[in-house]
Every structure is written in structure tokens, then in C-alpha cells.
Steps between C-alpha positions, in 0.01 A plus 500: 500500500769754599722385185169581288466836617829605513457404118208724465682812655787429250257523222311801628813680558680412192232615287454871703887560461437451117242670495639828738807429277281612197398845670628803260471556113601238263568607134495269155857509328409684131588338201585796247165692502266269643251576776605473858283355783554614856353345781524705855429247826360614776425417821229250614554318138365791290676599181448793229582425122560658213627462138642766317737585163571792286129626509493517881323229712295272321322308783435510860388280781504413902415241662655223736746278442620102642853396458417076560691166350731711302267699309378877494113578538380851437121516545374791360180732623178573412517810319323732285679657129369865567473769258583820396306609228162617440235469317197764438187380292300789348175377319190643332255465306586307131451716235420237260202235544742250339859545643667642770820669524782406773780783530827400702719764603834356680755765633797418750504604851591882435224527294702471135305299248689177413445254153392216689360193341098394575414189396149326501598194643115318493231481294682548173206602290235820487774751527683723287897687580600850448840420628668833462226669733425237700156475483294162452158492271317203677111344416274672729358216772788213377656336752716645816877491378852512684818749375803508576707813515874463526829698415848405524640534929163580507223315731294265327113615542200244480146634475176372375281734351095444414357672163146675571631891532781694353844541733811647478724314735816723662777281602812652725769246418764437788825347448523145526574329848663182642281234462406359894563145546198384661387196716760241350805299649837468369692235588911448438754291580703675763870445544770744732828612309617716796363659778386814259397266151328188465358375139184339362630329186827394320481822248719807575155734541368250754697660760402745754758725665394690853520896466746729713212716748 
């Protein structure tokens, strides 16, 4: 009985010294221009993450993390992709008993009018383009469809849109953000170089290198 829990105390205290050993900012090792992923452990087994490359960062995360049988969970949060930009929806009534006209209108976030693309993404027919002004000739009464309105480092805007009134819709465009990584689990194989490195596969980028504070 005594040998078994002196067993169990080994094993409890060898895996919180790993895991207090992982406290502090570990870095991927870049490979030219690729993207690097950091991953900052905390206290209480919570981490932050992020990805980033020449753009800026790329992805984000937090979550909690289990360092067990030689391999590296990170268990990832709940959370919600906000954003920034808006969308106003002016309608009245169609001028035509036949069609109706949809008018987008997509400027940046200081207000400068940008060439962004809108695409009709469902419901293919009833609908003619005027691509230069951006304005959408749809049947009268045919059936609700969705658009898409995006622009290069841009966010990517989803809306669905019925078709009994005229509208003009006024879109502020914000620069694109990092994508959240939301309620999944990541698990490596975990292996220490030193006390400040340790690696998760055989390939030079695998390895992650603890930052100076």
C-alpha cells in the first residue's frame, strides 16, 4: 500500500514539474517566411495562442492545456469570431411591379469607398448585375437570396437579403482579423530538448524555443 502511493506522488509530481516547467512563452522556429505559432503558458494550465507571418497574426486562441504520456494537449475555448463591420439596410417602396432594385454601397472604415466584390452566392436565377455600380435587378417576390461581399485583407461579409421592397444596403468594411480558434483540441507529441525548447515532431519547424521576458 505505501509502495503504491509513494508511486502515485511520483506521478503527480513528475507531471506538475513538467508542467510548471512549461510556464513562459514558447515560440515556433521559422522556416524562411513561414508563419510562426507562439504559445504563452500560464498558470493553473491555461495557455494563449497565436499564429502569425508577414501579414501580422493570423489566428488566436486560449484555452487549457495537459502535458500526459509524452504528448501535448491544448484544449481550446468556447469562443465567439466578433466583428467589426457594419451593415445599414435602407428599403422602400419598389418602383417597379415586376423587379426590385438592390444597391450595395461598401466603403472601408474611414469612410473611403473601396471596389469590393458582391457576389450572389444562392439562388442563381431571377436576377440581373450592373457590376460597375453595384446594384442587383432581382424578380419582384422570387425567392430570399444570400451575398457575399468581400475585398482583399478585407473581412468577409455574409448576408441574406429577401426581395419584396427596394434597398440600398451601406456596408463599412473593417480590415480583416485573426481568425479565433474555437472549441477544438490539439494534440502533439511532446518531447524536452533543454530546459528552454522541447519539440513536437522530427522536422526543423516542429520546434518550440522559450522567449527571454
Amino acid at each position: 500500500m505505501k509502495f503504491i502511493l509513494q508511486t502515485i506522488i511520483l506521478l503527480i509530481s513528475i507531471t506538475t514539474f513538467s508542467q510548471e516547467k512549461l510556464i513562459g512563452k514558447y515560440c515556433s522556429i521559422p522556416l524562411g517566411e513561414s508563419d510562426v505559432t507562439c504559445i504563452d503558458f500560464k498558470e493553473n494550465n491555461r495557455f494563449d495562442y497565436f499564429v502569425s507571418g508577414c501579414l501580422g497574426v493570423s489566428a488566436i486562441g486560449s484555452g487549457k492545456f495537459e502535458l500526459k504520456d509524452e504528448k501535448l494537449n491544448l484544449i481550446f475555448d468556447k469562443a465567439e469570431q466578433i466583428s467589426k463591420s457594419e451593415i445599414k439596410i435602407t428599403e422602400s417602396k419598389a418602383k417597379s411591379e415586376k423587379e426590385i432594385k438592390l444597391e450595395f454601397k461598401v466603403k472601408d472604415e474611414n469612410g473611403i469607398e473601396i471596389p469590393a466584390n458582391v457576389i450572389r452566392t444562392s439562388d442563381r436565377k431571377h436576377f440581373f448585375f450592373d457590376e460597375l455600380n453595384k446594384v442587383f435587378i432581382v424578380d419582384k417576390n422570387s425567392t430570399k437570396a444570400n451575398y457575399r461581399i468581400e475585398f482583399i485583407g478585407y473581412e468577409t461579409l455574409e448576408l441574406e437579403i429577401e426581395n419584396s421592397s427596394d434597398k440600398i444596403i451601406e456596408i463599412a468594411l473593417f480590415p480583416a482579423q485573426a481568425k479565433v480558434i474555437s472549441d477544438k483540441e490539439i494534440s502533439w507529441k511532446w518531447e524536452k530538448v533543454n530546459k528552454n525548447e522541447f519539440k513536437t515532431g522530427i522536422n526543423f519547424w516542429d520546434r518550440f524555443k522559450k522567449e527571454k521576458n
